[in-house]
Coordinates of C-alpha atoms in Angstrom, one line a residue:
M125 CA -19.4 -53.2 -95.1
C126 CA -16.4 -54.6 -93.4
V127 CA -15.3 -56.1 -90.2
A128 CA -12.5 -54.3 -88.5
A129 CA -13.8 -54.6 -85.0
L130 CA -17.7 -56.1 -87.8
A131 CA -24.0 -53.3 -89.4
L132 CA -27.5 -50.6 -87.5
T133 CA -30.9 -49.4 -87.0
A134 CA -32.2 -46.0 -87.0
C135 CA -35.6 -45.3 -88.4
S136 CA -35.3 -41.6 -88.1
P137 CA -34.5 -39.7 -91.3
R138 CA -30.9 -38.9 -92.3
T139 CA -30.8 -35.3 -91.3
G140 CA -29.0 -33.7 -88.5
G141 CA -30.7 -32.5 -85.3
N142 CA -33.1 -35.4 -84.8
A143 CA -33.8 -36.3 -81.2
A144 CA -33.4 -39.9 -79.9
D145 CA -33.8 -41.5 -76.6
G146 CA -30.5 -42.0 -74.7
D147 CA -29.8 -43.3 -71.2
N148 CA -32.5 -42.6 -68.6
G149 CA -34.9 -41.6 -71.4
K150 CA -33.1 -38.2 -72.0
K151 CA -33.3 -36.8 -75.5
I152 CA -30.0 -36.5 -77.4
T153 CA -29.4 -34.5 -80.5
L154 CA -28.1 -36.5 -83.5
V155 CA -25.6 -34.9 -85.8
D156 CA -24.7 -36.2 -89.2
A157 CA -21.6 -34.1 -90.0
Q158 CA -19.5 -31.3 -88.7
P159 CA -19.3 -27.9 -90.4
A160 CA -16.7 -27.3 -93.1
G161 CA -13.2 -26.6 -91.8
T162 CA -11.7 -23.1 -92.2
K163 CA -8.8 -23.0 -89.7
A164 CA -5.3 -24.3 -90.2
V165 CA -3.6 -26.5 -87.6
D166 CA 0.0 -27.7 -87.6
K167 CA -0.7 -31.2 -86.1
V168 CA -3.5 -33.4 -85.0
T169 CA -3.1 -36.6 -83.0
W170 CA -5.9 -39.1 -83.6
A171 CA -6.6 -42.3 -81.8
I172 CA -7.2 -45.5 -83.7
V173 CA -9.5 -47.4 -81.2
E174 CA -9.4 -50.6 -83.2
G175 CA -5.6 -50.9 -82.7
E176 CA -2.7 -51.0 -85.1
P177 CA -3.7 -52.1 -88.6
A178 CA -2.0 -55.1 -90.1
T179 CA -1.6 -53.2 -93.4
L180 CA -2.6 -50.0 -95.2
N181 CA -3.2 -51.8 -98.4
P182 CA -6.8 -50.8 -99.2
A183 CA -7.6 -54.2 -100.7
S184 CA -6.5 -56.0 -97.5
S185 CA -7.6 -53.8 -94.6
A186 CA -10.3 -51.5 -93.4
N187 CA -9.3 -48.7 -91.1
L188 CA -9.7 -45.0 -90.6
I189 CA -6.2 -44.1 -91.9
I190 CA -6.5 -45.4 -95.4
P191 CA -9.2 -43.0 -96.7
N192 CA -7.0 -40.1 -95.7
L193 CA -4.3 -41.6 -97.9
C194 CA -6.1 -43.2 -100.8
D195 CA -9.0 -41.6 -102.7
N196 CA -11.9 -43.7 -104.2
L197 CA -13.3 -43.5 -107.7
L198 CA -16.6 -42.3 -106.2
S199 CA -17.0 -40.3 -102.9
L200 CA -19.4 -41.0 -100.1
Q201 CA -20.9 -37.8 -98.7
P202 CA -22.0 -37.0 -95.1
D203 CA -25.6 -37.3 -96.2
F204 CA -24.9 -40.8 -97.5
S205 CA -25.2 -39.7 -101.1
V206 CA -22.6 -40.6 -103.7
K207 CA -20.7 -38.1 -105.8
P208 CA -17.7 -38.2 -108.1
G209 CA -14.2 -38.7 -106.7
V210 CA -11.2 -39.7 -108.8
A211 CA -13.8 -40.6 -111.4
E212 CA -15.6 -37.6 -112.9
S213 CA -18.3 -40.1 -113.8
A214 CA -19.0 -43.8 -113.3
E215 CA -22.3 -45.0 -114.9
W216 CA -23.9 -48.0 -116.6
A217 CA -23.7 -48.0 -120.4
D218 CA -26.1 -51.0 -120.4
P219 CA -27.1 -53.6 -117.8
V220 CA -23.7 -55.4 -117.9
T221 CA -21.3 -52.7 -119.0
F222 CA -20.0 -50.0 -116.5
V223 CA -17.9 -47.1 -117.8
I224 CA -15.6 -45.0 -115.6
K225 CA -14.2 -41.6 -116.8
I226 CA -11.1 -40.5 -114.8
R227 CA -10.5 -36.9 -113.8
S228 CA -7.6 -35.3 -115.7
D229 CA -6.3 -33.3 -112.7
V230 CA -5.7 -36.1 -110.1
K231 CA -2.1 -37.0 -109.4
F232 CA -0.3 -39.4 -107.1
W233 CA 1.9 -38.1 -104.3
D234 CA 4.9 -38.4 -106.5
G235 CA 3.4 -36.0 -109.1
N236 CA 2.5 -38.6 -111.7
P237 CA -1.1 -38.5 -113.1
V238 CA -3.6 -41.2 -112.5
T239 CA -4.0 -43.3 -115.7
A240 CA -6.6 -45.9 -116.8
D241 CA -4.0 -48.6 -116.2
D242 CA -3.6 -47.5 -112.5
V243 CA -7.4 -47.8 -112.1
V244 CA -7.5 -51.2 -113.8
Y245 CA -4.7 -52.4 -111.5
S246 CA -6.4 -51.1 -108.4
L247 CA -9.8 -52.6 -109.2
N248 CA -8.3 -55.9 -110.2
L249 CA -6.9 -56.3 -106.7
N250 CA -10.5 -56.8 -105.5
T251 CA -11.4 -59.5 -108.0
N252 CA -9.2 -61.8 -105.9
P253 CA -11.4 -63.8 -103.4
A254 CA -8.8 -62.9 -100.8
S255 CA -9.8 -59.3 -101.0
Q256 CA -12.2 -58.1 -98.4
W257 CA -14.0 -56.2 -101.2
Y258 CA -14.4 -59.3 -103.4
G259 CA -18.1 -59.4 -102.8
A260 CA -18.6 -56.2 -104.7
F261 CA -16.8 -57.6 -107.6
A262 CA -18.2 -61.1 -107.6
L263 CA -20.2 -60.5 -110.8
V264 CA -17.4 -58.9 -112.8
A265 CA -16.5 -61.1 -115.8
P266 CA -13.1 -62.7 -115.8
G267 CA -10.7 -60.2 -117.3
G268 CA -13.6 -57.8 -117.5
I269 CA -11.8 -54.7 -116.2
V270 CA -10.1 -53.1 -119.1
A271 CA -8.7 -49.7 -120.1
T272 CA -10.7 -48.4 -123.1
G273 CA -8.9 -45.1 -123.4
P274 CA -6.2 -43.1 -121.6
D275 CA -8.8 -41.8 -119.1
E276 CA -11.5 -44.5 -119.4
V277 CA -12.0 -47.9 -117.8
T278 CA -14.8 -50.3 -118.7
V279 CA -16.0 -53.0 -116.4
H280 CA -17.9 -56.0 -118.0
F281 CA -20.2 -58.1 -115.9
V282 CA -21.6 -61.7 -116.3
A283 CA -25.0 -60.4 -115.1
P284 CA -26.6 -57.1 -114.0
D285 CA -25.4 -55.9 -110.7
S286 CA -27.7 -53.4 -108.9
D287 CA -25.3 -53.0 -106.1
F288 CA -22.0 -52.2 -107.8
R289 CA -22.1 -48.4 -108.2
D290 CA -22.9 -47.8 -104.6
A291 CA -20.3 -50.4 -103.5
I292 CA -17.4 -48.5 -105.2
S293 CA -18.2 -45.3 -103.3
G294 CA -16.2 -47.1 -100.6
Q295 CA -12.7 -48.4 -100.3
G296 CA -13.3 -51.1 -102.9
S297 CA -12.4 -48.5 -105.5
A298 CA -9.4 -46.9 -103.7
V299 CA -6.9 -45.9 -106.4
M300 CA -3.2 -46.9 -106.1
Q301 CA -0.3 -46.5 -108.5
K302 CA 0.3 -49.6 -110.6
K303 CA 4.1 -49.2 -111.0
F304 CA 4.6 -48.7 -107.2
G305 CA 2.2 -51.6 -106.3
E306 CA 3.9 -54.1 -108.6
A307 CA 7.3 -53.2 -107.3
A308 CA 6.2 -53.5 -103.7
G309 CA 4.5 -56.9 -104.3
Q310 CA 3.3 -58.7 -101.1
G311 CA 4.8 -55.9 -99.1
L312 CA 2.3 -53.3 -100.4
G313 CA 0.9 -51.3 -97.6
T314 CA 3.3 -52.5 -94.9
A315 CA 5.6 -50.3 -92.8
D316 CA 8.6 -51.3 -94.9
A317 CA 7.2 -51.0 -98.5
G318 CA 4.5 -48.2 -98.0
L319 CA 2.1 -47.3 -100.8
M320 CA 1.4 -44.7 -103.4
C321 CA -2.0 -43.0 -103.5
T322 CA -3.7 -39.7 -104.4
G323 CA -5.2 -38.7 -101.1
P324 CA -4.9 -35.5 -99.0
Y325 CA -2.2 -37.1 -96.8
K326 CA 0.9 -39.0 -97.7
L327 CA 2.9 -41.7 -95.9
D328 CA 6.6 -40.9 -96.2
K329 CA 9.2 -43.6 -95.7
G330 CA 9.6 -44.3 -92.0
G331 CA 6.3 -42.7 -91.2
W332 CA 4.9 -45.9 -89.8
K333 CA 6.7 -46.9 -86.6
P334 CA 5.3 -50.3 -85.9
G335 CA 3.8 -50.6 -82.4
T336 CA 3.9 -46.9 -81.8
E337 CA 2.3 -44.6 -84.4
I338 CA 1.6 -43.8 -88.1
D339 CA 2.6 -40.3 -89.0
T340 CA 1.3 -38.7 -92.2
V341 CA 1.9 -35.3 -93.8
A342 CA -0.3 -33.1 -95.9
N343 CA -0.3 -33.5 -99.6
E344 CA 0.1 -29.8 -100.5
D345 CA -0.7 -30.5 -104.2
Y346 CA -3.9 -32.5 -103.4
W347 CA -6.3 -32.2 -106.3
N348 CA -9.2 -31.4 -104.0
G349 CA -7.4 -28.6 -102.1
A350 CA -4.5 -28.7 -99.7
P351 CA -5.5 -30.0 -96.2
L352 CA -5.8 -27.5 -93.3
V353 CA -4.0 -30.0 -91.0
K354 CA -0.4 -30.2 -91.9
N355 CA 0.5 -33.3 -89.9
M356 CA -1.9 -36.2 -89.1
N357 CA -0.5 -38.5 -86.4
Y358 CA -2.3 -41.7 -85.5
K359 CA -1.9 -43.5 -82.1
F360 CA -3.1 -46.9 -81.4
V361 CA -5.3 -46.8 -78.2
S362 CA -7.7 -49.7 -77.9
D363 CA -8.1 -49.6 -74.1
S364 CA -11.2 -47.5 -73.5
S365 CA -10.2 -46.2 -70.1
T366 CA -6.7 -45.1 -71.4
L367 CA -8.4 -43.4 -74.3
T368 CA -10.9 -41.5 -72.2
T369 CA -8.2 -40.1 -70.0
A370 CA -6.0 -39.1 -73.0
L371 CA -8.9 -37.4 -74.8
T372 CA -10.3 -35.5 -71.8
Q373 CA -6.9 -34.3 -70.8
G374 CA -6.0 -33.2 -74.3
E375 CA -3.2 -35.6 -74.9
I376 CA -5.1 -36.9 -77.9
D377 CA -7.1 -34.6 -80.1
G378 CA -9.9 -36.9 -81.3
A379 CA -11.3 -40.3 -81.9
I380 CA -14.3 -41.9 -83.6
N381 CA -16.1 -44.9 -82.0
V382 CA -15.3 -43.9 -78.5
S383 CA -16.7 -45.9 -75.6
P384 CA -20.3 -45.2 -74.7
S385 CA -19.5 -46.1 -71.1
S386 CA -17.4 -42.9 -71.0
K387 CA -20.3 -40.7 -72.0
A388 CA -20.4 -38.8 -68.7
A389 CA -16.7 -38.1 -68.8
F390 CA -16.8 -36.9 -72.3
Q391 CA -19.7 -34.6 -71.5
G392 CA -18.0 -33.1 -68.5
N393 CA -15.6 -30.2 -68.4
G394 CA -12.9 -31.8 -70.5
A395 CA -10.8 -30.8 -73.4
G396 CA -13.4 -31.1 -76.1
T397 CA -16.9 -32.1 -77.1
L398 CA -18.8 -35.4 -77.8
T399 CA -20.8 -35.7 -81.0
V400 CA -23.6 -38.3 -81.2
G401 CA -24.8 -39.2 -84.6
H402 CA -26.7 -41.8 -86.7
S403 CA -24.7 -44.9 -87.4
T404 CA -24.9 -48.0 -89.4
A405 CA -23.1 -49.9 -86.6
S406 CA -24.3 -52.7 -84.4
Y407 CA -22.9 -55.1 -81.9
S408 CA -23.3 -58.8 -82.8
F409 CA -21.5 -62.1 -82.6
G410 CA -21.3 -64.9 -85.2
P411 CA -19.7 -68.3 -86.0
V412 CA -16.2 -68.6 -87.4
S413 CA -16.1 -72.3 -88.0
A414 CA -18.0 -74.8 -90.2
T415 CA -17.2 -77.7 -87.9
S416 CA -18.1 -76.1 -84.6
A417 CA -21.4 -76.3 -82.7
A418 CA -21.5 -72.5 -83.4
A419 CA -22.3 -73.3 -87.1
N420 CA -25.6 -75.0 -86.0
P421 CA -28.4 -72.4 -86.4
K422 CA -30.3 -73.8 -83.4
V423 CA -27.3 -73.1 -81.1
R424 CA -27.2 -69.5 -82.3
Q425 CA -31.0 -69.2 -82.0
A426 CA -30.9 -70.6 -78.5
L427 CA -28.3 -68.1 -77.4
S428 CA -30.2 -65.3 -79.0
M429 CA -33.3 -66.2 -77.1
A430 CA -31.4 -66.2 -73.8
I431 CA -30.1 -62.6 -74.1
D432 CA -32.1 -59.7 -72.8
R433 CA -31.6 -56.9 -75.4
E434 CA -33.0 -54.1 -73.3
Q435 CA -30.6 -55.0 -70.5
Y436 CA -27.8 -55.2 -73.1
L437 CA -28.6 -51.6 -74.2
K438 CA -28.3 -50.3 -70.6
T439 CA -25.2 -52.3 -69.7
V440 CA -23.1 -52.1 -72.8
V441 CA -24.0 -49.0 -74.8
N442 CA -25.2 -46.8 -72.0
G443 CA -28.6 -46.3 -73.5
L444 CA -27.0 -45.0 -76.8
G445 CA -28.6 -47.7 -79.0
Y446 CA -31.8 -49.6 -79.9
V447 CA -32.9 -53.2 -80.4
Q448 CA -32.2 -54.3 -84.0
K449 CA -34.2 -57.3 -85.4
T450 CA -31.8 -58.6 -88.0
I451 CA -28.4 -58.0 -89.5
V452 CA -29.6 -55.4 -92.0
P453 CA -30.6 -52.1 -90.2
E454 CA -33.5 -49.9 -91.0
F455 CA -31.3 -46.9 -91.5
S456 CA -29.7 -48.5 -94.6
F457 CA -32.9 -48.3 -96.7
Q458 CA -34.6 -45.1 -95.6
S459 CA -33.7 -43.1 -98.7
K460 CA -34.2 -46.0 -101.2
E461 CA -36.7 -45.6 -103.9
D462 CA -38.8 -48.4 -102.5
A463 CA -38.1 -47.9 -98.8
S464 CA -41.7 -48.8 -98.0
I465 CA -41.1 -52.4 -99.3
Y466 CA -38.0 -52.8 -97.2
Q467 CA -39.6 -51.3 -94.2
A468 CA -42.7 -53.6 -94.4
G469 CA -40.3 -56.6 -94.6
Y470 CA -38.4 -55.4 -91.6
D471 CA -41.5 -54.7 -89.6
A472 CA -42.8 -58.2 -90.3
L473 CA -39.8 -59.8 -88.6
P474 CA -40.4 -60.9 -85.0
A475 CA -38.8 -58.8 -82.3
P476 CA -36.3 -60.7 -80.2
K477 CA -37.7 -61.9 -76.9
V478 CA -36.2 -63.6 -73.9
D479 CA -37.4 -67.3 -73.6
I480 CA -35.1 -69.3 -71.4
E481 CA -37.1 -72.5 -71.5
G482 CA -37.6 -72.3 -75.2
A483 CA -33.9 -71.8 -75.6
K484 CA -33.1 -74.9 -73.5
K485 CA -35.4 -77.0 -75.7
L486 CA -33.9 -75.6 -78.9
L487 CA -30.4 -76.4 -77.7
A488 CA -31.4 -79.9 -76.7
A489 CA -32.9 -80.4 -80.2
S490 CA -29.9 -79.0 -82.0
G491 CA -28.0 -82.3 -82.0
A492 CA -24.8 -80.4 -81.6
D493 CA -21.8 -81.7 -79.6
L494 CA -21.7 -79.4 -76.6
S495 CA -19.3 -81.5 -74.5
K496 CA -16.6 -78.8 -74.9
P497 CA -16.8 -75.1 -74.1
L498 CA -17.3 -72.8 -77.1
T499 CA -14.8 -70.0 -77.4
I500 CA -15.8 -66.4 -78.3
A501 CA -13.0 -64.1 -79.4
I502 CA -12.8 -60.4 -78.6
P503 CA -10.1 -57.7 -78.9
A504 CA -8.2 -57.2 -75.6
G505 CA -8.8 -53.9 -73.8
A506 CA -12.2 -53.2 -75.5
K507 CA -14.7 -52.8 -72.7
E508 CA -17.8 -53.1 -74.8
F509 CA -16.6 -56.3 -76.4
L510 CA -15.7 -57.8 -73.0
Q511 CA -19.1 -56.9 -71.7
T512 CA -20.7 -58.4 -74.8
A513 CA -18.8 -61.6 -74.4
T514 CA -19.6 -61.8 -70.7
I515 CA -23.3 -61.4 -71.5
V516 CA -23.2 -64.1 -74.1
Q517 CA -21.3 -66.3 -71.6
S518 CA -23.9 -65.7 -68.9
A519 CA -26.7 -66.5 -71.4
G520 CA -25.0 -69.7 -72.4
K521 CA -24.6 -70.7 -68.8
E522 CA -28.3 -70.2 -68.1
I523 CA -29.3 -72.6 -70.8
G524 CA -26.6 -75.1 -70.2
L525 CA -24.0 -74.0 -72.7
S526 CA -20.4 -73.4 -71.6
I527 CA -18.6 -70.5 -73.3
K528 CA -15.0 -69.4 -72.9
I529 CA -13.8 -65.8 -73.6
D530 CA -10.5 -65.4 -75.6
E531 CA -9.1 -61.8 -75.4
M532 CA -6.9 -61.5 -78.4
Q533 CA -4.3 -58.7 -79.0
A534 CA -5.6 -56.2 -81.6
S535 CA -3.3 -57.3 -84.4
D536 CA -4.3 -61.0 -83.9
F537 CA -7.9 -60.1 -83.7
G538 CA -7.7 -58.1 -86.9
A539 CA -5.9 -60.9 -88.7
L540 CA -8.7 -63.3 -87.6
F541 CA -10.9 -61.8 -90.4
Y542 CA -8.4 -62.4 -93.2
D543 CA -6.2 -65.3 -92.0
P544 CA -8.0 -68.7 -91.6
S545 CA -5.2 -70.0 -89.3
K546 CA -6.0 -67.3 -86.8
R547 CA -9.5 -68.8 -86.4
D548 CA -8.3 -72.2 -85.3
G549 CA -9.8 -73.1 -81.9
T550 CA -12.4 -70.2 -82.1
D551 CA -16.1 -70.7 -82.4
F552 CA -17.6 -67.2 -82.2
V553 CA -16.3 -63.7 -82.7
A554 CA -17.9 -60.7 -81.1
T555 CA -17.9 -57.7 -83.5
Q556 CA -19.2 -54.3 -84.2
G557 CA -20.3 -54.3 -87.8
Y558 CA -21.4 -51.5 -90.1
L559 CA -22.4 -50.7 -93.6
E560 CA -19.7 -48.7 -95.3
T561 CA -21.7 -47.7 -98.4
P562 CA -25.3 -47.2 -99.5
G563 CA -27.1 -50.4 -100.6
I564 CA -28.9 -53.3 -98.9
L565 CA -27.3 -56.4 -100.3
G566 CA -23.6 -56.1 -99.7
Y567 CA -23.4 -56.5 -96.0
P568 CA -25.6 -59.6 -95.5
S569 CA -24.0 -61.2 -98.5
L570 CA -20.7 -61.3 -96.7
F571 CA -22.1 -63.8 -94.2
L572 CA -24.8 -65.8 -96.0
M573 CA -23.7 -66.2 -99.6
P574 CA -21.3 -68.9 -100.9
A575 CA -17.7 -67.8 -100.9
E576 CA -17.5 -67.6 -104.7
M577 CA -20.5 -65.2 -104.7
G578 CA -19.0 -62.8 -102.1
G579 CA -19.5 -64.6 -98.8
V580 CA -16.0 -63.7 -97.5
F581 CA -17.2 -64.0 -93.9
N582 CA -19.4 -67.1 -94.4
W583 CA -17.0 -69.2 -92.3
S584 CA -19.8 -71.5 -91.1
N585 CA -20.5 -72.5 -94.8
Y586 CA -24.1 -71.5 -94.5
N587 CA -25.9 -72.6 -97.6
N588 CA -29.7 -72.1 -98.2
P589 CA -30.4 -72.4 -101.9
E590 CA -33.6 -70.3 -101.6
V591 CA -31.7 -67.5 -99.9
T592 CA -28.9 -67.6 -102.5
K593 CA -31.5 -67.6 -105.2
G594 CA -33.4 -64.6 -103.7
M595 CA -30.3 -62.6 -103.0
S596 CA -29.0 -63.2 -106.5
A597 CA -32.3 -62.2 -108.0
A598 CA -32.3 -59.0 -106.0
R599 CA -28.7 -58.2 -107.1
N600 CA -29.5 -59.0 -110.8
A601 CA -32.7 -57.0 -110.8
T602 CA -32.8 -54.0 -113.2
D603 CA -35.6 -52.2 -111.4
Q604 CA -35.6 -51.2 -107.7
K605 CA -39.1 -52.6 -106.9
T606 CA -38.0 -56.1 -108.0
A607 CA -34.8 -55.8 -106.0
A608 CA -36.6 -54.8 -102.9
E609 CA -39.2 -57.6 -103.2
Q610 CA -36.6 -60.3 -103.8
F611 CA -34.5 -59.1 -100.9
V612 CA -37.4 -59.0 -98.5
A613 CA -38.3 -62.6 -99.5
A614 CA -34.8 -63.8 -98.9
Q615 CA -34.6 -61.9 -95.6
K616 CA -37.7 -63.7 -94.3
L617 CA -35.7 -66.9 -94.7
F618 CA -32.2 -65.9 -93.5
A619 CA -33.2 -63.7 -90.5
P620 CA -34.3 -66.6 -88.3
D621 CA -31.0 -68.4 -89.0
Q622 CA -29.1 -65.7 -87.0
L623 CA -26.0 -65.7 -89.2
Q624 CA -24.9 -62.8 -87.0
V625 CA -26.7 -62.7 -83.6
T626 CA -27.5 -58.9 -83.6
L627 CA -27.6 -57.5 -80.1
A628 CA -28.1 -53.8 -80.6
G629 CA -27.8 -51.0 -83.1
T630 CA -25.7 -48.1 -81.8
Y631 CA -25.2 -44.4 -82.4
Q632 CA -21.8 -43.1 -83.5
L633 CA -19.8 -41.3 -80.9
T634 CA -17.0 -39.0 -81.9
Y635 CA -14.9 -36.9 -79.4
L636 CA -13.1 -33.9 -80.7
N637 CA -10.6 -31.7 -78.9
N638 CA -11.5 -28.0 -78.7
K639 CA -8.6 -27.2 -81.0
L640 CA -10.3 -29.1 -83.8
S641 CA -13.2 -26.6 -83.8
G642 CA -13.3 -25.2 -87.4
V643 CA -10.8 -27.8 -88.6
V644 CA -12.9 -30.9 -89.0
T645 CA -14.3 -31.0 -92.5
S646 CA -16.6 -34.0 -92.3
V647 CA -17.4 -36.7 -89.8
A648 CA -19.9 -38.9 -91.5
V649 CA -21.1 -40.2 -88.2
Y650 CA -23.8 -42.6 -89.6
S651 CA -21.3 -44.6 -91.5
S652 CA -18.1 -46.5 -91.2
P653 CA -15.4 -45.8 -88.7
W654 CA -13.2 -44.4 -91.4
A655 CA -15.7 -42.0 -93.0
L656 CA -13.8 -39.0 -91.5
R657 CA -11.8 -36.3 -93.2
L658 CA -9.7 -33.7 -91.5
G659 CA -8.9 -30.5 -93.2
G660 CA -9.9 -31.2 -96.8
K661 CA -12.9 -30.2 -98.9

């Protein structure tokens, strides 16, 4: 539920082999996961299309590399179910008490066993509002994460939290060694200081060569079985044309989130195969300032009304997507106990339609100062984001709104989400968002709840008391029916405000070199860009 490059829609069930309409109306087969790996490979070179990460500290960054280094307490499966990870169990003892039992056979790379103190340390990093996972911990009581035994951690809450268990199946529960982390201090996760985790790959000193690559080696003593791939090497390739050439010529072995515009090249006689799967991803743009005209809902609504979504699908995602009504995708609730309530609420939302004259009137009635151009930030070299920004710019021009495009280097663009100073002079940011874990509440809460309640991306200071009340009631509910009803009521209010102007839900595109056949263990193609494991169980 993060924003590395920032959620989806797919109403088909979460099973492989479903057919969906692609470009030109052709049917494409959707795949949820690759077969289990059986073949050993000395080295795999993998492309990080989002560019070089600012850090590998799980509390401060979201990228594909971290989950291959750091295990979570609970583990998200390719079918979007949640199973034990470093924790052999993690369950509610009562509505405000959550008990975690730690496996006895999990060790850090240095051979030391994971202790309750290590888990307390790791979870506490996310109780800091600066953590991108803070939203999942917003209801944890102050000082409420405590070791209650050598292999037991208890988390106390100020109120029931229906979302917490699902939320910690993601990176918000990544386990790091306390001793190492405290010694590294602010440098934790950097190229100089490194980190100490329990995952199938380890980062040795000097393994991260800034600006060039991150090189990791197999953890042969990995508690869940030694990886089949002995050396995982990550290259930073954000330019889609460069990436396509490198993949099809075999210079790079694989990548997730490859460009849909390169579909024909990937399906040609290249060095590998393209996998198309369900996704929780969508393209959108949203405000990054509370003082900008972009913070005015009428400005966002006007822009939304000026954009032709069907044309966007053809132009940007090459037909590999679908119109999505709001920030929360249908796919996210298909397996929920009360899916019918969520579905009815989604179906009741109006579908976006082009209305240029209506948009002009709305813009005129906004009262916003539009004397200066509004700036939309995108990562440099990312074709789909440039196309997105260009379409937004064109829509703005058609209704009398001037928009300027700022192509930021990958490191600066990534820092924009965590460093307020990087947002100075920016009004909108174009993103590809996704839901990292099961659950309905976590993703929208990032954008519409107050900061102290988990709204870490609520940069426009959006504040609707009725929405906050409804979302809180959904989260505090102790039965699923009430949670669903409260969320749907809140969604009816926040969806028109366009906190994120959602343009299209997309499928997940993964390109794998032929040498990876039988090596890839799991590509959870419906989920986050980092839900990929190579050569482990």
